[in-house]
mmCIF file with all atom_site columns, C-alpha atoms and ligand atoms in Angstrom:
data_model
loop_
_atom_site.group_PDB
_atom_site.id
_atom_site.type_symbol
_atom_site.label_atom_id
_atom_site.label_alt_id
_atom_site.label_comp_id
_atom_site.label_asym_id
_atom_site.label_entity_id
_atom_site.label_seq_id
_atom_site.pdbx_PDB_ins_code
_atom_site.Cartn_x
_atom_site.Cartn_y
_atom_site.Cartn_z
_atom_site.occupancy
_atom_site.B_iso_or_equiv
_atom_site.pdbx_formal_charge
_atom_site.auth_seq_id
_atom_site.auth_comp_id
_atom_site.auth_asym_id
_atom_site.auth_atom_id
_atom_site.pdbx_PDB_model_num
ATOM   1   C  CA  . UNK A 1 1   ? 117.123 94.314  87.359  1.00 0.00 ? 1   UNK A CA  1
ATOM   2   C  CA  . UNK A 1 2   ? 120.101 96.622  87.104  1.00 0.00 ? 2   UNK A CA  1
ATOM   3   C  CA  . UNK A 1 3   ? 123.243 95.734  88.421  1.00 0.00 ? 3   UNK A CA  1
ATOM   4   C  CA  . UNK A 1 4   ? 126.718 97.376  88.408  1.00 0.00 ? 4   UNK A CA  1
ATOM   5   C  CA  . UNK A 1 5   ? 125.220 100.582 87.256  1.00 0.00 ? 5   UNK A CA  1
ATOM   6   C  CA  . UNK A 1 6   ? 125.715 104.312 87.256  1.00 0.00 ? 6   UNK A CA  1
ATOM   7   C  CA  . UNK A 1 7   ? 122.026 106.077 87.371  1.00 0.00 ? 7   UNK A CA  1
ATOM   8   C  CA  . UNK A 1 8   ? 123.029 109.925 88.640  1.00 0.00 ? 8   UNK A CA  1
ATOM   9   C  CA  . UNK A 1 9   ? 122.851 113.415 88.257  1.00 0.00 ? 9   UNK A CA  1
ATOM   10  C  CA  . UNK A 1 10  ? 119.287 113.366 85.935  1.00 0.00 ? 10  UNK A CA  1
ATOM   11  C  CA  . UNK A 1 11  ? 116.387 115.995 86.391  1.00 0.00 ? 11  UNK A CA  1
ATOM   12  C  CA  . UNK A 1 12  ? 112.679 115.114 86.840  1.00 0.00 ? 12  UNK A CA  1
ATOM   13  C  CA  . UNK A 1 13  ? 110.155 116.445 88.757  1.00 0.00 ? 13  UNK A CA  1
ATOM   14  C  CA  . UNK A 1 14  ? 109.896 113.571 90.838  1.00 0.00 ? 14  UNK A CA  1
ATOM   15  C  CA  . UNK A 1 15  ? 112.474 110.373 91.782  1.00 0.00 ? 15  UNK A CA  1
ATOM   16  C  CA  . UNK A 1 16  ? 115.056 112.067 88.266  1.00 0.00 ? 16  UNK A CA  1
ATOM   17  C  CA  . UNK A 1 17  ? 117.469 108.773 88.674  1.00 0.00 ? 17  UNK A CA  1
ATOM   18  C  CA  . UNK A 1 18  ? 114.983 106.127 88.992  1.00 0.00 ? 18  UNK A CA  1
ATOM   19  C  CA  . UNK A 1 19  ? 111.338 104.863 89.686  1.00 0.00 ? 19  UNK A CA  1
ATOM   20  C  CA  . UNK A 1 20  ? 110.616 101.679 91.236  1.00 0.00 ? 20  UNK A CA  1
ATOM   21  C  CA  . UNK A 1 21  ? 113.481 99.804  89.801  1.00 0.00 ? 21  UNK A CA  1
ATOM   22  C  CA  . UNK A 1 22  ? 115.888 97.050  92.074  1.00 0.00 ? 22  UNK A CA  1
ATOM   23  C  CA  . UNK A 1 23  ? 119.103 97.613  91.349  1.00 0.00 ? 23  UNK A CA  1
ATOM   24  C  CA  . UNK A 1 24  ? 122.396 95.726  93.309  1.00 0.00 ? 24  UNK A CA  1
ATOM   25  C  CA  . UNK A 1 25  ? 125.716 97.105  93.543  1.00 0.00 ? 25  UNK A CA  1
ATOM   26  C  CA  . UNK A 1 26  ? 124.793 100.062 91.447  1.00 0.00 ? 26  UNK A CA  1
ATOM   27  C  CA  . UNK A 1 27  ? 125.277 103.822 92.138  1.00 0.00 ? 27  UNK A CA  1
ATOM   28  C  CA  . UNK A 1 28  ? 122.595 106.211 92.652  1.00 0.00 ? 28  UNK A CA  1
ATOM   29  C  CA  . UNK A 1 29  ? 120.020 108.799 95.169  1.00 0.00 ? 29  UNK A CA  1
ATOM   30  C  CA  . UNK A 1 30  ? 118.144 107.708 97.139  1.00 0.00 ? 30  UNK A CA  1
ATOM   31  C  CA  . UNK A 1 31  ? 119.716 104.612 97.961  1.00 0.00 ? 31  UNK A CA  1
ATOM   32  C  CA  . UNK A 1 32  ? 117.657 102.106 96.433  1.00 0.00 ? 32  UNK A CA  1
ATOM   33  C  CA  . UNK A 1 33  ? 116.843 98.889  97.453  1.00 0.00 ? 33  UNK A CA  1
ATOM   34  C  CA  . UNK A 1 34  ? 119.035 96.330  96.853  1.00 0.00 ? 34  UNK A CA  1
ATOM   35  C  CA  . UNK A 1 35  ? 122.236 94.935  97.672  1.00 0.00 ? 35  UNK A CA  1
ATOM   36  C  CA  . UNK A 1 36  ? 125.520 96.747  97.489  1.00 0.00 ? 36  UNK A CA  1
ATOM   37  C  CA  . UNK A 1 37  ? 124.038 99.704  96.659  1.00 0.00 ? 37  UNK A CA  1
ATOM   38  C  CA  . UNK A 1 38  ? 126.127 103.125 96.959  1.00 0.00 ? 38  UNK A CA  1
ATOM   39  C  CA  . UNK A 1 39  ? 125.141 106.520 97.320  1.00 0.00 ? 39  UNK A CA  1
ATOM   40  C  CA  . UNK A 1 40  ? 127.875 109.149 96.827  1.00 0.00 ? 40  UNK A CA  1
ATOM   41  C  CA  . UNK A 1 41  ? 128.386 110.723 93.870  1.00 0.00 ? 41  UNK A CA  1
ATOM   42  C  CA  . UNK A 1 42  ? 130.608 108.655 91.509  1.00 0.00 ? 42  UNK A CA  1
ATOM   43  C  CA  . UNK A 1 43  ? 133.207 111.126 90.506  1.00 0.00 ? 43  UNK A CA  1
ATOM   44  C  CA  . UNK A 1 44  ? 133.540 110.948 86.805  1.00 0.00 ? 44  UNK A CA  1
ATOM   45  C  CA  . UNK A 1 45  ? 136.301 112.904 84.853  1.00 0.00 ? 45  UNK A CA  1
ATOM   46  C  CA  . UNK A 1 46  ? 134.231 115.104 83.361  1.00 0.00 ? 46  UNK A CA  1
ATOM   47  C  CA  . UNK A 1 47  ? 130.601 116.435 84.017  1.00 0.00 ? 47  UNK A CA  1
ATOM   48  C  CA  . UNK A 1 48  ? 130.903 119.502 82.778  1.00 0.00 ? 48  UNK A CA  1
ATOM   49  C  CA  . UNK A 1 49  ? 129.417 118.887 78.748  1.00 0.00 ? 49  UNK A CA  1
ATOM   50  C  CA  . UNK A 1 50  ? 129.718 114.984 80.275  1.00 0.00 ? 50  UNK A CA  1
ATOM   51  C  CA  . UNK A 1 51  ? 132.723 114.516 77.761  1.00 0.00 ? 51  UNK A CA  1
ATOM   52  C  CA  . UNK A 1 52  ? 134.401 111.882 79.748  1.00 0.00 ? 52  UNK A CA  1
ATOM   53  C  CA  . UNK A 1 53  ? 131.991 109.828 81.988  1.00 0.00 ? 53  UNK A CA  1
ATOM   54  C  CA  . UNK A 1 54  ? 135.526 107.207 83.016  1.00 0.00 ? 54  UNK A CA  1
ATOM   55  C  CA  . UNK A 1 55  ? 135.924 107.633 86.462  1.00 0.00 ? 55  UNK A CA  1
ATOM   56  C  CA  . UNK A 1 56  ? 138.326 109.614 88.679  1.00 0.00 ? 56  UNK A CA  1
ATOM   57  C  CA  . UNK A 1 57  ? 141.335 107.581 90.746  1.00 0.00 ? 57  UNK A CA  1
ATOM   58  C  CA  . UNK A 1 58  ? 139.303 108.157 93.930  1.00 0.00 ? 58  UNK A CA  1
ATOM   59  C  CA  . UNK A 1 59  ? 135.553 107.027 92.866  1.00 0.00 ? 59  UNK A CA  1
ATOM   60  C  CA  . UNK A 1 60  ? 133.943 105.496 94.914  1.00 0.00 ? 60  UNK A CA  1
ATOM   61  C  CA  . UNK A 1 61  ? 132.991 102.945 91.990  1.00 0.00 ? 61  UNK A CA  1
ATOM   62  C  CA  . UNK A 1 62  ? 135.945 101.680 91.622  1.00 0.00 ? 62  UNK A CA  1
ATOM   63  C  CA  . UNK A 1 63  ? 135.482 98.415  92.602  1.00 0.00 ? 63  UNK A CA  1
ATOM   64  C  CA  . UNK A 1 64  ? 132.565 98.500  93.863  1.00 0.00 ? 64  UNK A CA  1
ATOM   65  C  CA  . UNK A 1 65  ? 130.961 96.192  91.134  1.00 0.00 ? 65  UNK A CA  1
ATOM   66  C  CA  . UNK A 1 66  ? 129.776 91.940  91.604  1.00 0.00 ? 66  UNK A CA  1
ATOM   67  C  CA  . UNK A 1 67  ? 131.849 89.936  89.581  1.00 0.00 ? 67  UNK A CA  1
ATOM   68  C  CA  . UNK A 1 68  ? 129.146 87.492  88.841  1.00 0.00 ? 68  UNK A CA  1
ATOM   69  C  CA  . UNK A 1 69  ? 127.016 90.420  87.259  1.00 0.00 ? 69  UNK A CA  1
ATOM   70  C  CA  . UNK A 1 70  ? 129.194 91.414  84.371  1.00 0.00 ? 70  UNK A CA  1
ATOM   71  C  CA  . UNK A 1 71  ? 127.841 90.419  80.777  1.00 0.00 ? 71  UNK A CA  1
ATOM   72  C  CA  . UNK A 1 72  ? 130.860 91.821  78.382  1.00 0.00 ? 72  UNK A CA  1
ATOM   73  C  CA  . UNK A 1 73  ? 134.996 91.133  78.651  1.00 0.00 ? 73  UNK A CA  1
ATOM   74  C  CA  . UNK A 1 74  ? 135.456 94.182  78.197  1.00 0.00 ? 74  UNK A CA  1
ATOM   75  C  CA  . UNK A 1 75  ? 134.221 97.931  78.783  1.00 0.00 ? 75  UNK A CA  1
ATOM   76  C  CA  . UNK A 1 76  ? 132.558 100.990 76.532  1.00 0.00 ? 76  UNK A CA  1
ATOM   77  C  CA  . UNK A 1 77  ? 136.229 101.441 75.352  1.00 0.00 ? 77  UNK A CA  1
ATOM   78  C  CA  . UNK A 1 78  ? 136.925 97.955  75.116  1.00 0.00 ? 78  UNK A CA  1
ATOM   79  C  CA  . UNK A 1 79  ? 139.835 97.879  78.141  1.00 0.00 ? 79  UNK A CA  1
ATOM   80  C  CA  . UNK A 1 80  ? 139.187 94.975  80.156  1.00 0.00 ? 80  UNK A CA  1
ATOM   81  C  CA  . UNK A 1 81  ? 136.191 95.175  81.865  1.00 0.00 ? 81  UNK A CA  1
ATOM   82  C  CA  . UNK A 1 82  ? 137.916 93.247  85.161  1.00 0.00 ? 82  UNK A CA  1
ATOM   83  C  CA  . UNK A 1 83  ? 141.121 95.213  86.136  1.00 0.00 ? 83  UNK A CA  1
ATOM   84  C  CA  . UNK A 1 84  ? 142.066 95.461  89.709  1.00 0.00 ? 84  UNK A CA  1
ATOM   85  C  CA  . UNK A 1 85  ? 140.103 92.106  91.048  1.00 0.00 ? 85  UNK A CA  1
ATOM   86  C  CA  . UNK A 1 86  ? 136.501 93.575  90.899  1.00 0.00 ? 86  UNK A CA  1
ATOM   87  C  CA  . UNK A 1 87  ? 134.387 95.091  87.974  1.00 0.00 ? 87  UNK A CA  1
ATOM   88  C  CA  . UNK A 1 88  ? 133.574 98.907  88.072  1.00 0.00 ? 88  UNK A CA  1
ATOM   89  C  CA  . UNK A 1 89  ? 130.115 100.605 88.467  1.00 0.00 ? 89  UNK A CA  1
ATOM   90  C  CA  . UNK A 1 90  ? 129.768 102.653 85.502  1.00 0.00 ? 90  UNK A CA  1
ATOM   91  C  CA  . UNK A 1 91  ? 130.244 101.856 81.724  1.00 0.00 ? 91  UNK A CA  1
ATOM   92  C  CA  . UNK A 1 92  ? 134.470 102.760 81.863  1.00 0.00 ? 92  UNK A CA  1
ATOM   93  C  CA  . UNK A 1 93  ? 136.684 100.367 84.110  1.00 0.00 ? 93  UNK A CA  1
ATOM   94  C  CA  . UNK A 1 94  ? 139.198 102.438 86.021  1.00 0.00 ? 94  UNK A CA  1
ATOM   95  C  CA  . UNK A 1 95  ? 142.530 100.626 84.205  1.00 0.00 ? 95  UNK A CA  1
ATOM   96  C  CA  . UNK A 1 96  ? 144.394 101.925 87.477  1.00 0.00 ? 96  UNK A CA  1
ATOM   97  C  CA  . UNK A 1 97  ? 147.224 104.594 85.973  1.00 0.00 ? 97  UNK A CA  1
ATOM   98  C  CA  . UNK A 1 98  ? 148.302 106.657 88.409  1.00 0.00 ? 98  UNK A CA  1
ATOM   99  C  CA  . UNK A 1 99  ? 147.201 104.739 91.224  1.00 0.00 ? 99  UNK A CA  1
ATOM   100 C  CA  . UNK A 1 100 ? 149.809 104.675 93.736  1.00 0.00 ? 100 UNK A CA  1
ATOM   101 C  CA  . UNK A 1 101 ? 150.197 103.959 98.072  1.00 0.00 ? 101 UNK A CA  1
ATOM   102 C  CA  . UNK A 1 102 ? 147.568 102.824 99.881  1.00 0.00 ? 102 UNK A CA  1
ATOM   103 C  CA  . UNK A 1 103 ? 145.375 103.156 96.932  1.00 0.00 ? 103 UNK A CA  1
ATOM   104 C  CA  . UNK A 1 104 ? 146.607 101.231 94.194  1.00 0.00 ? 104 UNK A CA  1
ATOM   105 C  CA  . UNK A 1 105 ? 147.562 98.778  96.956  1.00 0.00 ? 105 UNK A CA  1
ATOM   106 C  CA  . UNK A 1 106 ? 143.631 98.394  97.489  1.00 0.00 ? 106 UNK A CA  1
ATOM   107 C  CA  . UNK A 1 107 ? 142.873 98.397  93.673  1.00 0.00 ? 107 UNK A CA  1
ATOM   108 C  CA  . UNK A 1 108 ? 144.822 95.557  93.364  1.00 0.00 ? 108 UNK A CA  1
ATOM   109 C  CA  . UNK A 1 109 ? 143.295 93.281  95.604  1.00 0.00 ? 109 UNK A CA  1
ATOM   110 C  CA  . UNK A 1 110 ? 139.994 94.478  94.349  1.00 0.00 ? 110 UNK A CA  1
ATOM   111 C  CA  . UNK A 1 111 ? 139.094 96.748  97.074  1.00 0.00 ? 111 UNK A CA  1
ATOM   112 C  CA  . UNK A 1 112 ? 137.364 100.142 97.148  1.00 0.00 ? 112 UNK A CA  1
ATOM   113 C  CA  . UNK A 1 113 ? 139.993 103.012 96.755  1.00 0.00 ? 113 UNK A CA  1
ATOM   114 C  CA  . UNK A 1 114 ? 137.850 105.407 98.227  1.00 0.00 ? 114 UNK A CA  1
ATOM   115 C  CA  . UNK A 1 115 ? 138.585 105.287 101.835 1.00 0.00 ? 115 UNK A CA  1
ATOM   116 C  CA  . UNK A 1 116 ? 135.505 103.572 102.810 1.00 0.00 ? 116 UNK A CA  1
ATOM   117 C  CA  . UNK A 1 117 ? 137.558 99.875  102.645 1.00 0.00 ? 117 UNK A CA  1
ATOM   118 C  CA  . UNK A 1 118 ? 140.953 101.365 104.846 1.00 0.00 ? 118 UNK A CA  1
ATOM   119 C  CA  . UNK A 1 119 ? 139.435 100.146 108.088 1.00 0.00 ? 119 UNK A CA  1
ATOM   120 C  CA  . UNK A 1 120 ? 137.014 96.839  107.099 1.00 0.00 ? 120 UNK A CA  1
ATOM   121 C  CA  . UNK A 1 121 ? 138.716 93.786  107.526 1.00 0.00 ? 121 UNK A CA  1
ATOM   122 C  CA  . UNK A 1 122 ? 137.971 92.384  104.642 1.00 0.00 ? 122 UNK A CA  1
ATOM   123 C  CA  . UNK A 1 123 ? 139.474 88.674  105.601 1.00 0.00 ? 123 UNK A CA  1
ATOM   124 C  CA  . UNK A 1 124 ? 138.523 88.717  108.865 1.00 0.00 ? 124 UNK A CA  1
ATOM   125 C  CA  . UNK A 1 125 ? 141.363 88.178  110.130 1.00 0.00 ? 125 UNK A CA  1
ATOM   126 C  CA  . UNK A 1 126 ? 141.707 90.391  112.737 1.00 0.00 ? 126 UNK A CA  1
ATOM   127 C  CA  . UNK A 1 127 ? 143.459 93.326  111.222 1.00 0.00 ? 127 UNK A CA  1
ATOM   128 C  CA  . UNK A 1 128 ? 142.386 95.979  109.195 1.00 0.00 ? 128 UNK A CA  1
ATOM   129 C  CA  . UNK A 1 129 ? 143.003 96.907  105.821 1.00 0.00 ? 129 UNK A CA  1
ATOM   130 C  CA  . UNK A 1 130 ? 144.721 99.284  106.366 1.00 0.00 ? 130 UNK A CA  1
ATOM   131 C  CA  . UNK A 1 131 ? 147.001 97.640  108.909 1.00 0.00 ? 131 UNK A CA  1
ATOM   132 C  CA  . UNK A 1 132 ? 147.490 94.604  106.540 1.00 0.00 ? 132 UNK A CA  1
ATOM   133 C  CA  . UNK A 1 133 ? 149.077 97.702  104.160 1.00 0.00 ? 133 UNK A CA  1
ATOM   134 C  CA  . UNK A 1 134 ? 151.420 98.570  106.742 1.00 0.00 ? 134 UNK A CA  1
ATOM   135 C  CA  . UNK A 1 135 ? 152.308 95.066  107.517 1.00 0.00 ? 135 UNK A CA  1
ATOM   136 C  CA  . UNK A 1 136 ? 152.583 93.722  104.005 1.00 0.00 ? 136 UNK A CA  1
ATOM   137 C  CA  . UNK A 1 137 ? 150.103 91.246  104.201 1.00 0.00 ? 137 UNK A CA  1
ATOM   138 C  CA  . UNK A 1 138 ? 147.753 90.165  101.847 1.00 0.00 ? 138 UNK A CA  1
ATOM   139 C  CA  . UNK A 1 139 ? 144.140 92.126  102.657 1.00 0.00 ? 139 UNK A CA  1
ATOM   140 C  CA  . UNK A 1 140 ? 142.035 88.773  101.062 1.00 0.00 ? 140 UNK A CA  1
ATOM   141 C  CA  . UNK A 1 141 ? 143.679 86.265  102.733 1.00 0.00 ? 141 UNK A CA  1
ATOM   142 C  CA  . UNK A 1 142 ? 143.129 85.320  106.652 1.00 0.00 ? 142 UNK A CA  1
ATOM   143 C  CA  . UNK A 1 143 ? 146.136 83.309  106.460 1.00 0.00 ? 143 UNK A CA  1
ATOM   144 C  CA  . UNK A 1 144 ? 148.564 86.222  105.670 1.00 0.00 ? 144 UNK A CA  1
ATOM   145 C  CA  . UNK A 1 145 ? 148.209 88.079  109.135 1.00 0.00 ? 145 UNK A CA  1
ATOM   146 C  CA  . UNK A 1 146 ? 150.789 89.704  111.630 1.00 0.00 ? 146 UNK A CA  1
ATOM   147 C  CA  . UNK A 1 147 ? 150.278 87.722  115.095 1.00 0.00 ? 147 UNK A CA  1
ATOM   148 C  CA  . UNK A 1 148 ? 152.551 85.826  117.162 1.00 0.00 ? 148 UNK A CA  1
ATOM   149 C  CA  . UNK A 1 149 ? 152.417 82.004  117.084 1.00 0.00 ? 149 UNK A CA  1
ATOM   150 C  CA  . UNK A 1 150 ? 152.071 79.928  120.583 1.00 0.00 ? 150 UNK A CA  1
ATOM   151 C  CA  . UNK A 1 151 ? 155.467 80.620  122.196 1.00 0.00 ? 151 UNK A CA  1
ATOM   152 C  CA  . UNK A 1 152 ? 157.991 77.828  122.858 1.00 0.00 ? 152 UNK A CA  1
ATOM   153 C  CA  . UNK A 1 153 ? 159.752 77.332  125.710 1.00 0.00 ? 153 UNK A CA  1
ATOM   154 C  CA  . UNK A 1 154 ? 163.403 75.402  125.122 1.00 0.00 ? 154 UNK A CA  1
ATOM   155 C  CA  . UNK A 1 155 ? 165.062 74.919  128.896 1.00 0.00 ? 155 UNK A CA  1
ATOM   156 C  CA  . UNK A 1 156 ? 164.977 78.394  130.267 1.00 0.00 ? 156 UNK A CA  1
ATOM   157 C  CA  . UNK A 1 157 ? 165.038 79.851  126.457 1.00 0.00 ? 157 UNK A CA  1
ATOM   158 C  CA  . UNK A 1 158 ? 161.595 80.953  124.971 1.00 0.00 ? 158 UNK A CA  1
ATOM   159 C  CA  . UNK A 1 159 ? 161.211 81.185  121.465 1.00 0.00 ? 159 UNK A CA  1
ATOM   160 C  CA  . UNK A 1 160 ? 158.474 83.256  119.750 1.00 0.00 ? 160 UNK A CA  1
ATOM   161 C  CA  . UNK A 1 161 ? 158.116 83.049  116.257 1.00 0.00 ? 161 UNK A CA  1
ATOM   162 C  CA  . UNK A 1 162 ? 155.402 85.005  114.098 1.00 0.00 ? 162 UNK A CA  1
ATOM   163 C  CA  . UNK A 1 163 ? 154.834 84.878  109.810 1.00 0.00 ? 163 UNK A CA  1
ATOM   164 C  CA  . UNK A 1 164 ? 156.979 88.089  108.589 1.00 0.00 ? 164 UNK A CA  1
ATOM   165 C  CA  . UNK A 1 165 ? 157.275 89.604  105.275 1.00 0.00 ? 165 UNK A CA  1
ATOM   166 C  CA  . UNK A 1 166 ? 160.320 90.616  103.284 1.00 0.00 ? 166 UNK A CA  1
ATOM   167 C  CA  . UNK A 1 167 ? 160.991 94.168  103.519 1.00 0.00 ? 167 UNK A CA  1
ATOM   168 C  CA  . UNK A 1 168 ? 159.175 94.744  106.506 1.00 0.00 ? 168 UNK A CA  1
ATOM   169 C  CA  . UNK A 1 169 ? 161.116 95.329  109.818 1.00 0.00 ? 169 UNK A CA  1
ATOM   170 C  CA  . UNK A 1 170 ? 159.754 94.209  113.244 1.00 0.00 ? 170 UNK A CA  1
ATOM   171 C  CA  . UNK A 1 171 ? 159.904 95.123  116.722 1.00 0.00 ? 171 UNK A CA  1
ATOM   172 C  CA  . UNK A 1 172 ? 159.568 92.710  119.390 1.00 0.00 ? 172 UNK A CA  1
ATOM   173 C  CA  . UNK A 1 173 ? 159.310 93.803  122.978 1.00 0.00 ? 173 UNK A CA  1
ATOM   174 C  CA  . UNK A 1 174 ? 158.607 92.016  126.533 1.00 0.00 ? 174 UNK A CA  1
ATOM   175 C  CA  . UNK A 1 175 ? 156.887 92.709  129.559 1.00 0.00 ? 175 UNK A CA  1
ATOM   176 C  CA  . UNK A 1 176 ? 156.707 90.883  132.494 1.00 0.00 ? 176 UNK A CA  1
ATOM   177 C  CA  . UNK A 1 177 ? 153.758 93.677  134.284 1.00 0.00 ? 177 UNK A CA  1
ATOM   178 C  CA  . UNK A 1 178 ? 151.597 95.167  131.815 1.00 0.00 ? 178 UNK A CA  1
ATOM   179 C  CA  . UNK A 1 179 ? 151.028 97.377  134.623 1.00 0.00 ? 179 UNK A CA  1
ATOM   180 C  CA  . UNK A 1 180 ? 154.851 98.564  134.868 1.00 0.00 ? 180 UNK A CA  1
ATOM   181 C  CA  . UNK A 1 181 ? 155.622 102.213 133.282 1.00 0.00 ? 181 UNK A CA  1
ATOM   182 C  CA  . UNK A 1 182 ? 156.451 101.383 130.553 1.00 0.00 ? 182 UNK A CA  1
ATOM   183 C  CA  . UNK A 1 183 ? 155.165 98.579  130.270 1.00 0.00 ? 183 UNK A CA  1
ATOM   184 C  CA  . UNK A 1 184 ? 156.775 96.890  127.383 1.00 0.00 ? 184 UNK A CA  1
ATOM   185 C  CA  . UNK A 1 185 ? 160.865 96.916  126.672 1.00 0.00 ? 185 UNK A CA  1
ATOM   186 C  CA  . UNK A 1 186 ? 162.085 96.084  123.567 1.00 0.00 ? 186 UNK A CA  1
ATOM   187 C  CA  . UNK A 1 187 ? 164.236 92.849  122.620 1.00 0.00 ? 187 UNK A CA  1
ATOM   188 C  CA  . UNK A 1 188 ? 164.678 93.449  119.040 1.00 0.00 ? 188 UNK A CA  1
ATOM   189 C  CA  . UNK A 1 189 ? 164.027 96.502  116.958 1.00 0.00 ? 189 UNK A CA  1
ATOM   190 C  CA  . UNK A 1 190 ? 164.440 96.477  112.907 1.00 0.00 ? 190 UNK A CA  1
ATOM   191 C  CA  . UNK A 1 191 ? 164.015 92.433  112.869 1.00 0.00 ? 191 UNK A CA  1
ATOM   192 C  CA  . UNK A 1 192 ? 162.526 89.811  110.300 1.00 0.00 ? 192 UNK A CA  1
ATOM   193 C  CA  . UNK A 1 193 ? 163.304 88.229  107.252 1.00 0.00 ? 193 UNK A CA  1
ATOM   194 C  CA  . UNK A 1 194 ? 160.356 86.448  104.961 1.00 0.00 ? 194 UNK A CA  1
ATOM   195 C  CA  . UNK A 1 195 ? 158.331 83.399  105.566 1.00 0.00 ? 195 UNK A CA  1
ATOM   196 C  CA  . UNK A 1 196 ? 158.467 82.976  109.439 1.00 0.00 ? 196 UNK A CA  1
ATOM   197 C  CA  . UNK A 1 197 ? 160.839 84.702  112.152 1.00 0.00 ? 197 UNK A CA  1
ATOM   198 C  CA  . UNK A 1 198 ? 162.120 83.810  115.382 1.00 0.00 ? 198 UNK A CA  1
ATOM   199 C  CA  . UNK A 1 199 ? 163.710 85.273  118.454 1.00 0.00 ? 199 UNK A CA  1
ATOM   200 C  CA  . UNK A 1 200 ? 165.019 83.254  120.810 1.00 0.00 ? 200 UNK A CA  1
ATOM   201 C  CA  . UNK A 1 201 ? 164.985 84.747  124.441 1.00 0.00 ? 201 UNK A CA  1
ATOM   202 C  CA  . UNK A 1 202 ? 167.479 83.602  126.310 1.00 0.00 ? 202 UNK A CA  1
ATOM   203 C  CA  . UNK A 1 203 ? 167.019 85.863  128.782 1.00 0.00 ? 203 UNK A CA  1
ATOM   204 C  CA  . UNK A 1 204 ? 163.482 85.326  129.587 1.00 0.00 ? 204 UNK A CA  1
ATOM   205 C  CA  . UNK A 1 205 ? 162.643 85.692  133.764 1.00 0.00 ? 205 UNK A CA  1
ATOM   206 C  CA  . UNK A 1 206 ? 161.876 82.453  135.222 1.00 0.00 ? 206 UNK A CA  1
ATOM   207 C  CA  . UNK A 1 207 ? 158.096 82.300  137.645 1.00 0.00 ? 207 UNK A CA  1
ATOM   208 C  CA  . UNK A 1 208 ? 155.052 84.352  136.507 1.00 0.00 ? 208 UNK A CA  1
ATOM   209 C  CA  . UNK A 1 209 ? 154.052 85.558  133.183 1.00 0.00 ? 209 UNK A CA  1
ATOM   210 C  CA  . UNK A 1 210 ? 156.076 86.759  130.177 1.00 0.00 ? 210 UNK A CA  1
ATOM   211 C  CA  . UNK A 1 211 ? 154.005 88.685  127.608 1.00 0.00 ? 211 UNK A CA  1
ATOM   212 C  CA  . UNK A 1 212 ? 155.698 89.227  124.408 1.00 0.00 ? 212 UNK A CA  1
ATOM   213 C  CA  . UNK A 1 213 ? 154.447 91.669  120.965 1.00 0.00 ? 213 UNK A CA  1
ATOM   214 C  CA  . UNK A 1 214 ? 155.591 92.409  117.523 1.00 0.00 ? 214 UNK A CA  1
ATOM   215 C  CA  . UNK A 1 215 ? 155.055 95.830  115.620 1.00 0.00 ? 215 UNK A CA  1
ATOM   216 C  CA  . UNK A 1 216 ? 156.145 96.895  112.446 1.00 0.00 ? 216 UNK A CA  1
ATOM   217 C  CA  . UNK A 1 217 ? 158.592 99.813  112.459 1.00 0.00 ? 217 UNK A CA  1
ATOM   218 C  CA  . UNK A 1 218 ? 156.984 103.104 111.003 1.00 0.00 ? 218 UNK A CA  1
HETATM 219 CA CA1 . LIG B 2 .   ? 142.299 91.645  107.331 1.00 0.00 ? 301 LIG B CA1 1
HETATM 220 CA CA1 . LIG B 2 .   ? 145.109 89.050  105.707 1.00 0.00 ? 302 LIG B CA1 1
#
């Protein structure tokens, strides 16, 4: 059983990368069976004399590896063979120089870097990785999310509250007819501190609904 393995770019007549074999999380063509299993080509430095077989800032093996399948501390070169949250596919972990934005934002939680983990939610928490980037909330953790809590109504004040971030600033806007052009007008614009903010509305309309939503600025 292979497992957090690079088999690619071999010649044979017939099946050149493997024959029969099970492999999980491992790179290769055709997919083989197997969990985890990727497919596209795994973008080492170097194939060209195959001097440098570590892997380029975008592979798609970054990452990609199972944890509980990983038999040394450290790699070929004897870096740590964990760096970014998840072991590599491949015999050189990608020690993350270089890695900056959305990507190295992603290697550090232990997520692909390769575009193919922007838009899973990888808590399930509602929001996608790539909107828990812009938010500045934590991509493994359902509990760090961007969502309004239950308003509060104080007298004829309503309160809405919502878990911010430092550093990010927040919109908030009402509507009181989502079918109304526009619908939405804002209350607060570049808003928020960290932990939890609030906005009391003391000017909220009394009788029917109130609908209330956050954003972050761009
Ligand atoms: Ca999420
Ligand atoms: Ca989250």
């Amino acid at each position: 059983m292979l497992a957090n393995c690079i088999l690619y770019y071999n010649t044979a007549p017939n099946e050149p990368n493997f024959f029969g074999s099970t492999m999980t999380y491992s790179c290769s063509t055709p997919m083989p069976s197997g969990m985890g299993n990727i497919t596209n080509a795994p973008l080492f430095k170097n194939t060209n004399g195959w001097t440098n077989l570590r892997l380029e800032s975008n592979s798609p093996c970054i990452n990609a590896g199972n944890n509980a399948c990983m038999y040394a501390s450290t790699d070929l070169a004897g870096n740590p063979r964990i760096a970014g949250g998840t072991v590599d596919l491949g015999t050189y972990e990608f020690q993350g120089a270089g890695l900056g934005g959305l990507q190295g934002w992603l290697w550090g939680y232990g997520l692909r870097v390769d575009g193919t983990a922007d838009s899973v939610d990888s808590d399930g928490d509602g929001l996608s990785n790539l909107a828990e980037w812009r938010c500045g909330t934590v991509p493994t953790n359902a509990g760090s999310v961007l969502k309004l809590l239950a308003p509060q109504t104080e007298g004829k004040n309503v309160l809405v509250q919502w878990l911010s971030v430092s550093g990010i600033n927040y919109f908030l806007e009402r509507s009181t007819n989502l079918s109304g052009a526009p619908a939405f007008r804002p209350l607060a614009t570049k808003y928020g501190g960290a932990g939890m903010t609030g906005f009391t509305d003391t000017n909220a309309p009394m009788g029917g609904q109130i609908f209330y939503r956050i954003g972050v600025e761009k």
